[in-house]
Short mmCIF file of C-alpha atoms in Angstrom, two decimals:
data_model
loop_
_atom_site.label_atom_id
_atom_site.label_comp_id
_atom_site.label_asym_id
_atom_site.label_seq_id
_atom_site.Cartn_x
_atom_site.Cartn_y
_atom_site.Cartn_z
CA UNK A 1 43.15 77.37 102.64
CA UNK A 2 42.02 79.23 105.82
CA UNK A 3 39.77 82.23 105.45
CA UNK A 4 41.25 84.62 108.04
CA UNK A 5 44.71 85.49 109.33
CA UNK A 6 46.32 88.35 111.19
CA UNK A 7 48.96 88.81 108.51
CA UNK A 8 49.21 87.58 104.94
CA UNK A 9 52.63 87.71 103.35
CA UNK A 10 52.59 87.65 99.50
CA UNK A 11 55.71 86.22 97.94
CA UNK A 12 57.67 83.06 98.64
CA UNK A 13 61.21 84.13 97.97
CA UNK A 14 63.73 84.37 100.85
CA UNK A 15 62.51 87.95 101.68
CA UNK A 16 58.88 86.85 102.10
CA UNK A 17 59.67 83.76 104.03
CA UNK A 18 62.00 85.66 106.33
CA UNK A 19 59.09 88.13 107.03
CA UNK A 20 56.84 85.22 107.81
CA UNK A 21 59.42 83.59 110.14
CA UNK A 22 60.05 86.73 112.11
CA UNK A 23 56.31 87.52 112.63
CA UNK A 24 55.82 84.01 113.94
CA UNK A 25 58.97 84.37 116.10
CA UNK A 26 57.41 87.54 117.56
CA UNK A 27 54.43 85.48 118.73
CA UNK A 28 52.01 86.17 115.88
CA UNK A 29 51.32 82.56 114.86
CA UNK A 30 48.17 83.36 112.92
CA UNK A 31 50.25 84.40 109.81
CA UNK A 32 50.03 82.97 106.30
CA UNK A 33 52.28 83.12 103.19
CA UNK A 34 50.93 82.85 99.69
CA UNK A 35 53.29 81.95 96.84
CA UNK A 36 52.18 81.75 93.16
CA UNK A 37 54.59 78.88 92.22
CA UNK A 38 57.20 77.22 94.46
CA UNK A 39 59.35 78.86 97.08
CA UNK A 40 62.46 80.48 95.67
CA UNK A 41 61.13 80.26 92.06
CA UNK A 42 61.49 83.96 91.35
CA UNK A 43 64.98 85.42 91.84
CA UNK A 44 66.14 83.64 95.01
CA UNK A 45 67.00 80.34 93.27
CA UNK A 46 69.58 81.90 90.86
CA UNK A 47 71.27 84.17 93.42
CA UNK A 48 75.02 83.68 94.00
CA UNK A 49 74.39 83.68 97.70
CA UNK A 50 76.98 86.27 98.82
CA UNK A 51 76.65 87.97 102.16
CA UNK A 52 78.43 91.30 101.85
CA UNK A 53 78.66 93.32 105.01
CA UNK A 54 79.99 96.39 103.20
CA UNK A 55 77.43 99.13 102.89
CA UNK A 56 77.72 102.93 103.28
CA UNK A 57 74.08 103.16 104.57
CA UNK A 58 73.63 102.84 108.30
CA UNK A 59 70.19 101.36 107.81
CA UNK A 60 71.27 98.67 105.28
CA UNK A 61 74.45 98.01 107.18
CA UNK A 62 72.58 97.13 110.30
CA UNK A 63 70.16 94.92 108.27
CA UNK A 64 73.07 93.01 106.76
CA UNK A 65 74.85 92.57 110.03
CA UNK A 66 71.76 91.05 111.61
CA UNK A 67 71.31 88.70 108.64
CA UNK A 68 74.80 87.21 108.72
CA UNK A 69 74.60 86.49 112.47
CA UNK A 70 71.03 85.19 112.27
CA UNK A 71 71.63 82.72 109.46
CA UNK A 72 74.18 80.94 111.59
CA UNK A 73 71.80 80.67 114.48
CA UNK A 74 68.97 79.51 112.13
CA UNK A 75 71.02 76.45 111.16
CA UNK A 76 71.38 75.50 114.82
CA UNK A 77 67.65 76.17 115.57
CA UNK A 78 66.08 74.23 112.71
CA UNK A 79 68.74 71.55 112.31
CA UNK A 80 68.73 72.29 108.53
CA UNK A 81 72.11 72.94 106.73
CA UNK A 82 71.79 76.38 105.13
CA UNK A 83 75.19 76.14 103.45
CA UNK A 84 76.63 79.06 105.35
CA UNK A 85 80.41 79.44 104.70
CA UNK A 86 82.24 81.99 106.80
CA UNK A 87 85.14 82.43 104.36
CA UNK A 88 85.61 86.21 104.80
CA UNK A 89 85.66 88.80 102.05
CA UNK A 90 88.48 90.94 100.56
CA UNK A 91 87.76 94.22 98.68
CA UNK A 92 90.72 95.39 96.64
CA UNK A 93 91.77 98.95 95.95
CA UNK A 94 93.74 100.21 92.94
CA UNK A 95 93.62 103.94 93.78
CA UNK A 96 94.03 106.13 96.84
CA UNK A 97 90.50 107.45 96.25
CA UNK A 98 89.21 103.95 96.72
CA UNK A 99 91.23 103.66 99.95
CA UNK A 100 89.63 106.87 101.12
CA UNK A 101 86.23 105.31 100.55
CA UNK A 102 87.28 102.31 102.63
CA UNK A 103 88.53 104.55 105.41
CA UNK A 104 85.24 106.42 105.48
CA UNK A 105 83.39 103.01 105.46
CA UNK A 106 85.47 101.90 108.43
CA UNK A 107 83.86 104.69 110.46
CA UNK A 108 80.39 103.41 109.42
CA UNK A 109 81.41 99.85 110.18
CA UNK A 110 82.71 100.84 113.69
CA UNK A 111 79.38 102.57 114.43
CA UNK A 112 77.37 99.55 113.38
CA UNK A 113 79.67 97.03 115.11
CA UNK A 114 81.09 95.27 112.01
CA UNK A 115 84.75 94.21 112.05
CA UNK A 116 86.84 95.35 109.16
CA UNK A 117 90.65 94.95 108.77
CA UNK A 118 92.98 96.96 106.40
CA UNK A 119 95.40 94.83 104.31
CA UNK A 120 98.52 95.40 102.34
CA UNK A 121 99.04 93.84 98.93
CA UNK A 122 101.33 91.22 100.43
CA UNK A 123 98.69 90.33 103.03
CA UNK A 124 96.15 89.95 100.20
CA UNK A 125 98.53 87.55 98.52
CA UNK A 126 98.87 85.42 101.62
CA UNK A 127 95.06 85.02 101.91
CA UNK A 128 94.35 84.76 98.16
CA UNK A 129 97.46 83.23 96.56
CA UNK A 130 95.79 83.06 93.14
CA UNK A 131 95.38 86.86 93.05
CA UNK A 132 97.87 88.94 91.07
CA UNK A 133 98.40 92.00 93.39
CA UNK A 134 100.17 94.13 90.76
CA UNK A 135 98.83 97.63 90.85
CA UNK A 136 97.04 97.31 94.13
CA UNK A 137 97.47 99.94 96.88
CA UNK A 138 95.61 98.07 99.61
CA UNK A 139 92.47 96.27 100.60
CA UNK A 140 89.96 95.71 103.28
CA UNK A 141 88.76 92.36 104.70
CA UNK A 142 85.54 91.39 106.50
CA UNK A 143 86.42 88.38 108.58
CA UNK A 144 82.68 87.64 109.30
CA UNK A 145 81.65 87.72 105.61
CA UNK A 146 80.94 84.78 103.35
CA UNK A 147 78.19 83.16 101.31
CA UNK A 148 75.21 80.86 101.73
CA UNK A 149 72.96 78.52 99.73
CA UNK A 150 69.79 80.65 99.07
CA UNK A 151 67.41 77.75 98.50
CA UNK A 152 68.49 75.95 101.55
CA UNK A 153 68.28 79.16 103.60
CA UNK A 154 64.66 79.67 102.40
CA UNK A 155 63.59 76.15 103.27
CA UNK A 156 65.04 76.56 106.82
CA UNK A 157 63.12 79.75 107.35
CA UNK A 158 59.97 78.06 106.11
CA UNK A 159 60.50 75.19 108.67
CA UNK A 160 61.13 77.63 111.50
CA UNK A 161 57.96 79.58 110.56
CA UNK A 162 55.83 76.42 110.34
CA UNK A 163 57.18 75.20 113.65
CA UNK A 164 55.77 78.33 115.19
CA UNK A 165 52.27 77.92 113.62
CA UNK A 166 52.65 79.78 110.38
CA UNK A 167 51.10 78.38 107.13
CA UNK A 168 52.38 78.49 103.64
CA UNK A 169 50.17 78.03 100.55
CA UNK A 170 52.19 77.32 97.36
CA UNK A 171 50.89 77.27 93.79
CA UNK A 172 48.27 79.84 94.89
CA UNK A 173 47.99 83.07 92.82
CA UNK A 174 46.80 86.32 94.21
CA UNK A 175 44.30 87.91 91.78
CA UNK A 176 43.07 90.88 93.77
CA UNK A 177 43.49 92.89 96.98
CA UNK A 178 40.74 95.00 98.45
CA UNK A 179 39.56 96.65 101.69
CA UNK A 180 36.50 95.43 103.49
CA UNK A 181 33.89 97.74 105.14
CA UNK A 182 35.58 96.85 108.60
CA UNK A 183 38.91 98.10 107.39
CA UNK A 184 40.54 94.66 106.95
CA UNK A 185 42.15 93.37 103.76
CA UNK A 186 40.48 90.85 101.52
CA UNK A 187 42.99 88.82 99.42
CA UNK A 188 41.40 87.05 96.48
CA UNK A 189 43.28 84.02 95.08
CA UNK A 190 42.63 81.27 92.58
CA UNK A 191 42.08 79.00 95.56
CA UNK A 192 39.65 81.24 97.51
CA UNK A 193 39.55 84.35 99.59
CA UNK A 194 41.31 85.28 102.88
CA UNK A 195 40.90 88.31 105.04
CA UNK A 196 43.53 89.75 107.34
CA UNK A 197 44.56 92.83 109.28
CA UNK A 198 47.97 93.33 107.58
CA UNK A 199 49.41 92.59 104.18
CA UNK A 200 53.08 92.25 103.45
CA UNK A 201 54.18 92.60 99.81
CA UNK A 202 57.40 90.74 99.21
CA UNK A 203 56.75 89.91 95.57
CA UNK A 204 60.19 90.71 93.96
CA UNK A 205 59.93 90.98 90.23
CA UNK A 206 56.09 91.29 90.57
CA UNK A 207 56.27 94.32 92.86
CA UNK A 208 54.70 96.84 90.45
CA UNK A 209 51.88 94.43 89.62
CA UNK A 210 51.13 93.87 93.29
CA UNK A 211 51.22 97.59 94.04
CA UNK A 212 48.73 98.38 91.22
CA UNK A 213 46.17 96.15 93.02
CA UNK A 214 46.11 98.73 95.88
CA UNK A 215 46.75 101.82 93.82
CA UNK A 216 50.50 102.05 94.55
CA UNK A 217 53.20 102.81 92.10
CA UNK A 218 55.98 100.80 93.76
CA UNK A 219 59.34 102.19 92.51
CA UNK A 220 60.95 98.83 91.67
CA UNK A 221 62.00 97.56 88.19
CA UNK A 222 64.46 94.61 87.93
CA UNK A 223 67.75 94.73 86.01
CA UNK A 224 69.50 91.78 84.42
CA UNK A 225 72.52 90.41 86.22
CA UNK A 226 74.91 87.81 84.81
CA UNK A 227 77.51 85.64 86.46
CA UNK A 228 79.85 82.97 85.10
CA UNK A 229 80.60 79.55 86.71
CA UNK A 230 83.82 77.91 85.49
CA UNK A 231 84.92 74.32 85.39
CA UNK A 232 87.23 73.10 88.22
CA UNK A 233 90.84 74.42 88.11
CA UNK A 234 93.87 72.33 89.13
CA UNK A 235 95.23 74.78 91.56
CA UNK A 236 91.88 75.03 93.49
CA UNK A 237 91.50 71.26 93.49
CA UNK A 238 95.05 70.92 94.81
CA UNK A 239 94.16 73.31 97.59
CA UNK A 240 91.11 71.30 98.51
CA UNK A 241 93.08 68.03 98.43
CA UNK A 242 95.59 69.53 100.77
CA UNK A 243 92.86 70.59 103.18
CA UNK A 244 93.56 74.24 102.83
CA UNK A 245 90.68 76.70 103.57
CA UNK A 246 88.70 78.48 100.88
CA UNK A 247 90.28 81.66 99.75
CA UNK A 248 87.03 83.59 100.41
CA UNK A 249 85.13 86.10 98.38
CA UNK A 250 87.18 88.53 96.33
CA UNK A 251 85.91 91.85 95.16
CA UNK A 252 87.90 93.97 92.70
CA UNK A 253 85.86 97.19 93.20
CA UNK A 254 87.78 99.09 90.55
CA UNK A 255 87.26 96.25 88.12
CA UNK A 256 83.59 96.07 89.14
CA UNK A 257 83.31 92.38 89.75
CA UNK A 258 83.14 89.69 92.58
CA UNK A 259 84.61 86.20 92.59
CA UNK A 260 84.51 83.18 94.83
CA UNK A 261 85.26 79.49 94.77
CA UNK A 262 82.56 77.18 93.62
CA UNK A 263 82.89 73.33 93.40
CA UNK A 264 86.56 73.48 92.57
CA UNK A 265 86.11 76.26 90.08
CA UNK A 266 85.26 80.02 90.28
CA UNK A 267 82.20 82.25 90.08
CA UNK A 268 82.67 85.66 88.41
CA UNK A 269 79.91 88.27 88.74
CA UNK A 270 80.46 91.67 87.07
CA UNK A 271 78.30 94.79 87.39
CA UNK A 272 78.59 96.07 83.86
CA UNK A 273 77.43 99.10 82.08
CA UNK A 274 74.50 98.51 79.68
CA UNK A 275 72.75 95.89 81.72
CA UNK A 276 69.06 96.46 80.82
CA UNK A 277 66.00 96.82 82.94
CA UNK A 278 63.70 93.91 82.56
CA UNK A 279 60.10 92.89 83.53
CA UNK A 280 59.10 96.52 83.27
CA UNK A 281 55.41 95.44 83.28
CA UNK A 282 56.17 92.33 85.45
CA UNK A 283 56.94 88.75 84.39
CA UNK A 284 54.42 86.60 82.61
CA UNK A 285 51.79 84.71 84.53
CA UNK A 286 53.63 81.41 84.08
CA UNK A 287 57.12 82.66 84.89
CA UNK A 288 59.01 80.26 87.07
CA UNK A 289 62.73 79.61 87.47
CA UNK A 290 63.27 81.99 84.54
CA UNK A 291 66.60 83.14 83.05
CA UNK A 292 67.44 85.29 80.09
CA UNK A 293 69.75 84.72 77.22
CA UNK A 294 73.37 85.37 78.23
CA UNK A 295 75.20 88.35 76.70
CA UNK A 296 78.94 87.79 77.32
CA UNK A 297 79.87 90.74 74.99
CA UNK A 298 78.67 93.14 77.66
CA UNK A 299 81.07 91.47 80.16
CA UNK A 300 84.21 91.49 78.07
CA UNK A 301 85.98 94.39 79.89
CA UNK A 302 85.29 92.74 83.22
CA UNK A 303 86.28 89.19 82.02
CA UNK A 304 89.63 90.67 80.83
CA UNK A 305 90.06 92.47 84.20
CA UNK A 306 89.38 89.21 86.03
CA UNK A 307 91.83 87.27 83.91
CA UNK A 308 94.54 89.83 84.75
CA UNK A 309 93.79 89.85 88.45
CA UNK A 310 93.22 86.09 88.72
CA UNK A 311 94.98 84.26 85.91
CA UNK A 312 93.46 80.95 86.96
CA UNK A 313 90.09 82.31 85.92
CA UNK A 314 91.31 82.62 82.34
CA UNK A 315 92.66 79.09 82.46
CA UNK A 316 89.25 77.63 83.35
CA UNK A 317 86.56 76.54 80.91
CA UNK A 318 83.07 78.09 81.26
CA UNK A 319 80.59 75.74 82.84
CA UNK A 320 77.48 77.83 83.03
CA UNK A 321 76.34 81.45 82.61
CA UNK A 322 73.39 82.69 84.63
CA UNK A 323 71.49 85.75 83.46
CA UNK A 324 68.64 86.55 85.84
CA UNK A 325 66.50 89.46 87.10
CA UNK A 326 67.42 91.32 90.26
CA UNK A 327 64.98 93.80 91.67
CA UNK A 328 66.25 97.42 91.84
CA UNK A 329 65.24 100.89 93.15
CA UNK A 330 66.62 104.25 91.94
CA UNK A 331 69.15 104.46 94.82
CA UNK A 332 69.94 100.69 95.04
CA UNK A 333 68.48 100.38 98.61
CA UNK A 334 65.46 98.20 99.34
CA UNK A 335 62.05 99.43 100.29
CA UNK A 336 61.06 98.27 103.74
CA UNK A 337 58.22 99.56 105.84
CA UNK A 338 54.66 101.02 105.65
CA UNK A 339 53.26 101.90 102.29
CA UNK A 340 52.26 105.54 101.86
CA UNK A 341 48.59 106.34 102.19
CA UNK A 342 47.53 102.68 102.45
CA UNK A 343 47.02 101.55 106.08
CA UNK A 344 48.32 98.23 107.17
CA UNK A 345 49.96 97.50 103.86
CA UNK A 346 53.61 96.80 104.33
CA UNK A 347 56.41 96.62 101.69
CA UNK A 348 59.65 94.60 101.53
CA UNK A 349 60.51 95.09 97.89
CA UNK A 350 63.44 96.18 95.67
CA UNK A 351 66.06 93.95 97.25
CA UNK A 352 69.11 94.03 94.94
CA UNK A 353 71.11 92.22 97.63
CA UNK A 354 68.16 90.11 98.82
CA UNK A 355 70.08 87.12 100.33
CA UNK A 356 72.01 89.52 102.52
CA UNK A 357 69.10 91.65 103.50
CA UNK A 358 66.34 89.04 103.93
CA UNK A 359 67.02 88.26 107.56
CA UNK A 360 67.32 91.86 108.74
CA UNK A 361 64.49 93.01 106.62
CA UNK A 362 62.12 90.41 108.03
CA UNK A 363 63.41 91.23 111.61
CA UNK A 364 62.66 94.95 111.38
CA UNK A 365 59.40 94.55 109.49
CA UNK A 366 58.08 92.22 112.17
CA UNK A 367 59.21 94.72 114.91
CA UNK A 368 57.40 97.58 113.00
CA UNK A 369 54.20 95.61 112.56
CA UNK A 370 54.02 94.02 116.00
CA UNK A 371 55.51 96.76 118.21
CA UNK A 372 54.58 99.78 116.14
CA UNK A 373 58.04 101.00 115.26
CA UNK A 374 61.44 99.53 114.23
CA UNK A 375 64.33 99.16 116.50
CA UNK A 376 66.91 100.65 114.18
CA UNK A 377 66.89 103.83 112.04
CA UNK A 378 65.18 102.73 108.81
CA UNK A 379 65.27 106.12 107.07
CA UNK A 380 67.57 104.79 104.37
CA UNK A 381 65.04 102.14 103.25
CA UNK A 382 61.67 103.83 104.08
CA UNK A 383 59.18 103.47 101.18
CA UNK A 384 58.10 107.11 101.58
CA UNK A 385 61.42 108.41 100.25
CA UNK A 386 59.98 108.34 96.74
CA UNK A 387 57.06 110.26 95.23
CA UNK A 388 54.79 110.29 92.23
CA UNK A 389 57.65 111.51 90.01
CA UNK A 390 59.17 108.09 90.04
CA UNK A 391 57.43 106.94 86.81
CA UNK A 392 58.38 104.10 84.52
CA UNK A 393 60.85 106.02 82.33
CA UNK A 394 62.52 107.43 85.45
CA UNK A 395 62.74 104.08 87.14
CA UNK A 396 64.28 102.33 84.12
CA UNK A 397 66.95 105.01 83.76
CA UNK A 398 67.80 105.30 87.49
CA UNK A 399 67.67 101.49 88.21
CA UNK A 400 70.06 100.77 85.38
CA UNK A 401 72.24 103.54 86.79
CA UNK A 402 72.07 102.11 90.27
CA UNK A 403 73.10 98.67 89.04
CA UNK A 404 76.00 100.08 86.97
CA UNK A 405 77.25 102.05 89.93
CA UNK A 406 77.29 99.17 92.45
CA UNK A 407 81.14 99.19 92.49
CA UNK A 408 81.87 102.88 91.74
CA UNK A 409 83.38 105.04 94.42
CA UNK A 410 80.48 106.55 96.41
CA UNK A 411 81.42 110.02 97.54
CA UNK A 412 79.57 111.73 100.40
CA UNK A 413 78.13 114.48 98.14
CA UNK A 414 77.59 112.63 94.89
CA UNK A 415 74.64 113.49 92.66
CA UNK A 416 73.83 110.96 89.99
CA UNK A 417 72.88 112.22 86.50
CA UNK A 418 70.47 109.68 84.99
CA UNK A 419 66.82 110.81 84.38
CA UNK A 420 67.68 114.44 85.10
CA UNK A 421 66.49 117.18 84.98
CA UNK A 422 63.11 115.85 85.85
CA UNK A 423 61.34 118.60 87.82
CA UNK A 424 62.49 122.19 87.36
CA UNK A 425 61.44 125.50 88.76
CA UNK A 426 60.65 128.45 86.51
CA UNK A 427 64.00 129.97 87.47
CA UNK A 428 65.97 126.89 86.48
CA UNK A 429 67.29 128.25 83.16
CA UNK A 430 68.26 131.57 84.81
CA UNK A 431 70.06 129.87 87.62
CA UNK A 432 71.91 127.70 85.12
CA UNK A 433 72.95 130.81 83.14
CA UNK A 434 74.31 132.26 86.44
CA UNK A 435 76.58 129.18 86.86
CA UNK A 436 74.47 126.96 89.05
CA UNK A 437 75.63 123.38 89.55
CA UNK A 438 72.51 121.37 90.32
CA UNK A 439 71.62 118.49 92.60
CA UNK A 440 68.13 117.06 93.14
CA UNK A 441 65.73 116.43 96.03
CA UNK A 442 62.47 114.42 95.61
CA UNK A 443 62.91 114.83 91.75
CA UNK A 444 63.34 118.65 91.89
CA UNK A 445 66.49 120.22 90.62
CA UNK A 446 68.08 122.72 93.02
CA UNK A 447 71.29 124.74 92.84
CA UNK A 448 73.90 123.27 95.13
CA UNK A 449 76.57 125.90 94.39
CA UNK A 450 77.48 128.44 91.72
CA UNK A 451 80.56 128.18 89.46
CA UNK A 452 82.20 131.59 88.89
CA UNK A 453 82.76 132.69 85.24
CA UNK A 454 85.50 130.61 83.66
CA UNK A 455 84.96 127.69 86.03
CA UNK A 456 83.33 124.50 84.61
CA UNK A 457 79.79 123.92 85.86
CA UNK A 458 80.45 120.37 87.04
CA UNK A 459 81.18 118.44 90.25
CA UNK A 460 84.55 116.88 91.01
CA UNK A 461 83.90 114.81 94.18
CA UNK A 462 86.40 113.92 96.82
CA UNK A 463 86.52 112.45 100.31
CA UNK A 464 88.69 115.46 101.24
CA UNK A 465 87.62 118.70 99.52
CA UNK A 466 85.42 118.65 96.45
CA UNK A 467 85.73 121.44 93.89
CA UNK A 468 82.74 123.34 95.30
CA UNK A 469 84.49 123.91 98.70
CA UNK A 470 86.27 127.23 97.78
CA UNK A 471 83.30 128.63 95.88
CA UNK A 472 80.76 127.85 98.60
CA UNK A 473 83.09 129.42 101.06
CA UNK A 474 83.06 132.58 99.10
CA UNK A 475 79.27 132.55 98.90
CA UNK A 476 79.03 132.13 102.67
CA UNK A 477 81.27 135.14 103.18
CA UNK A 478 78.77 137.51 101.50
CA UNK A 479 75.36 136.13 102.18
CA UNK A 480 72.96 135.72 105.11
CA UNK A 481 72.08 132.05 105.52
CA UNK A 482 68.46 131.37 106.34
CA UNK A 483 67.35 128.08 107.86
CA UNK A 484 65.08 127.26 104.92
CA UNK A 485 65.14 123.58 105.72
CA UNK A 486 63.36 124.03 108.99
CA UNK A 487 59.71 124.60 109.59
CA UNK A 488 58.17 126.78 112.31
CA UNK A 489 54.77 125.70 113.71
CA UNK A 490 52.94 127.59 116.51
CA UNK A 491 51.11 125.29 118.87
CA UNK A 492 48.46 126.37 121.43
CA UNK A 493 49.52 126.25 125.02
CA UNK A 494 47.07 123.35 125.60
CA UNK A 495 49.01 121.34 123.17
CA UNK A 496 52.24 121.10 125.16
CA UNK A 497 51.16 118.44 127.62
CA UNK A 498 50.68 116.13 124.63
CA UNK A 499 54.15 116.80 123.52
CA UNK A 500 55.68 116.53 127.05
CA UNK A 501 56.37 112.76 126.85
CA UNK A 502 58.18 113.29 123.55
CA UNK A 503 60.75 116.05 123.84
CA UNK A 504 63.82 114.85 125.73
CA UNK A 505 63.92 118.17 127.61
CA UNK A 506 61.37 120.73 128.64
CA UNK A 507 64.05 123.46 128.77
CA UNK A 508 63.55 126.01 126.14
CA UNK A 509 67.01 125.82 124.29
CA UNK A 510 67.27 123.37 121.39
CA UNK A 511 66.30 119.86 122.26
CA UNK A 512 65.10 116.69 120.49
CA UNK A 513 62.01 114.61 119.95
CA UNK A 514 61.94 110.98 120.89
CA UNK A 515 60.01 107.89 119.91
CA UNK A 516 57.82 106.10 122.52
CA UNK A 517 60.69 103.71 123.17
CA UNK A 518 63.04 106.65 123.91
CA UNK A 519 64.92 106.38 120.60
CA UNK A 520 66.06 109.64 118.94
CA UNK A 521 63.65 110.82 116.23
CA UNK A 522 64.21 114.42 115.35
CA UNK A 523 65.85 117.68 116.48
CA UNK A 524 63.62 120.57 117.48
CA UNK A 525 63.83 123.94 119.19
CA UNK A 526 60.88 125.26 121.28
CA UNK A 527 60.35 128.81 122.39
CA UNK A 528 57.66 129.90 124.88
CA UNK A 529 55.25 132.62 123.84
CA UNK A 530 52.72 134.06 126.34
CA UNK A 531 50.00 131.52 125.56
CA UNK A 532 51.64 129.11 123.08
CA UNK A 533 54.77 127.26 122.09
CA UNK A 534 56.60 127.36 118.79
CA UNK A 535 58.21 124.15 117.52
CA UNK A 536 60.95 124.27 114.93
CA UNK A 537 61.67 120.95 113.24
CA UNK A 538 63.37 119.82 109.96
CA UNK A 539 60.99 120.06 107.00
#
């Protein structure tokens, strides 16, 4: 094992190997990956391999889009078959509210550059003839969607990284991480020590244990996820014998499950209520290719839903049930970027859709490390969006909630209730007595709106007008609104030259601040005083 590298990546799942590959592709060949067991032996090996492009987050949507395109190019580059199947994906809708969600998503998809088509129930039947379309109001389809073989993908990434000079050390356990007097990192392993400028933590189920080595409370706790693999079904085998294409990935969002073909049978993966957090203190030291005991009783409502929607599923015998850990964060989005208060320590953790995100996460992390900033807006996955309030009990409750809510309708103004109230101001009870309906920011409860006497103190969300609309309108008619979400900072006159390259305009009306690359960063408004400037920016 070498004793110095520019970057050390810890973790040999698909996420860590992708980070290694993209760093090497950026020209940093002096990079090393350390894996405690074998590549993919954590959560990657048991993943279903789906590549969903659907995501309401601009940050995550961009990451997923890159991954799907990159995986096809990787197969050509390395000559290794990654098992990519571009079979498309259909998301069903049983309600108009669900269709409203899809309509809003279509706007996000258009911005990102992802193709999405709207389907009628008859069109769903044409593409998925085994689907019972009774009760459907419509659907959307991603023609570029599909699935991949996670282990094959990881090995192709590893080959691509090695071909560019990167090194991978398997069966090597990290036992300590510390800073040297020169500011470099020293990684202590059971095979020796290695110093480096940067550390990338991509340790999946071990994220919290890795974080503790450098004093970080990484807000990641895994949740159990089960999926069922069936025996082959005659109708699917007949389609294969006739040379017909795969029917693609089917998602019944209102039934809260996904399904796809697998070796002449079907895979069913529900996102059920009651799935427990696991590995709260991390897996055991000898954990490798680990699964939990299946619990089909938790899945009963979803199994019944799947049997109604796809009768062939109910006619197939069960071949295998997988129950493995998937890393989660409180909002379900991964944590990608620089750690807070720990220089040159980078995180790519909490990937609940790690196969889909791995390519894009590695791409942006490499850009951030090598170039100094990412090339897309990474606000939705920035590690600094959480604070010290995200303790163990909070994470367990919120991560289980995030898992359970994967398929629920996500409204623009939703406020999830688990682990709340957590932080409250002294006036909390008084505001509640006055009719306040609360949301939360950074763990703090804050009044979003006030319900008049006789009106329930609860939210009813909608993509059109939620129940707060009328009441907030009445409040606005009688109050003076102060811009409390903006800060005002006077700067000495001598400070303006340093700001000059950043604001996109030196004219005094409202303007914006830019990154060094010219990308938009933040709105601001500057006003000239006699000997100083005043900068307003979002707090």
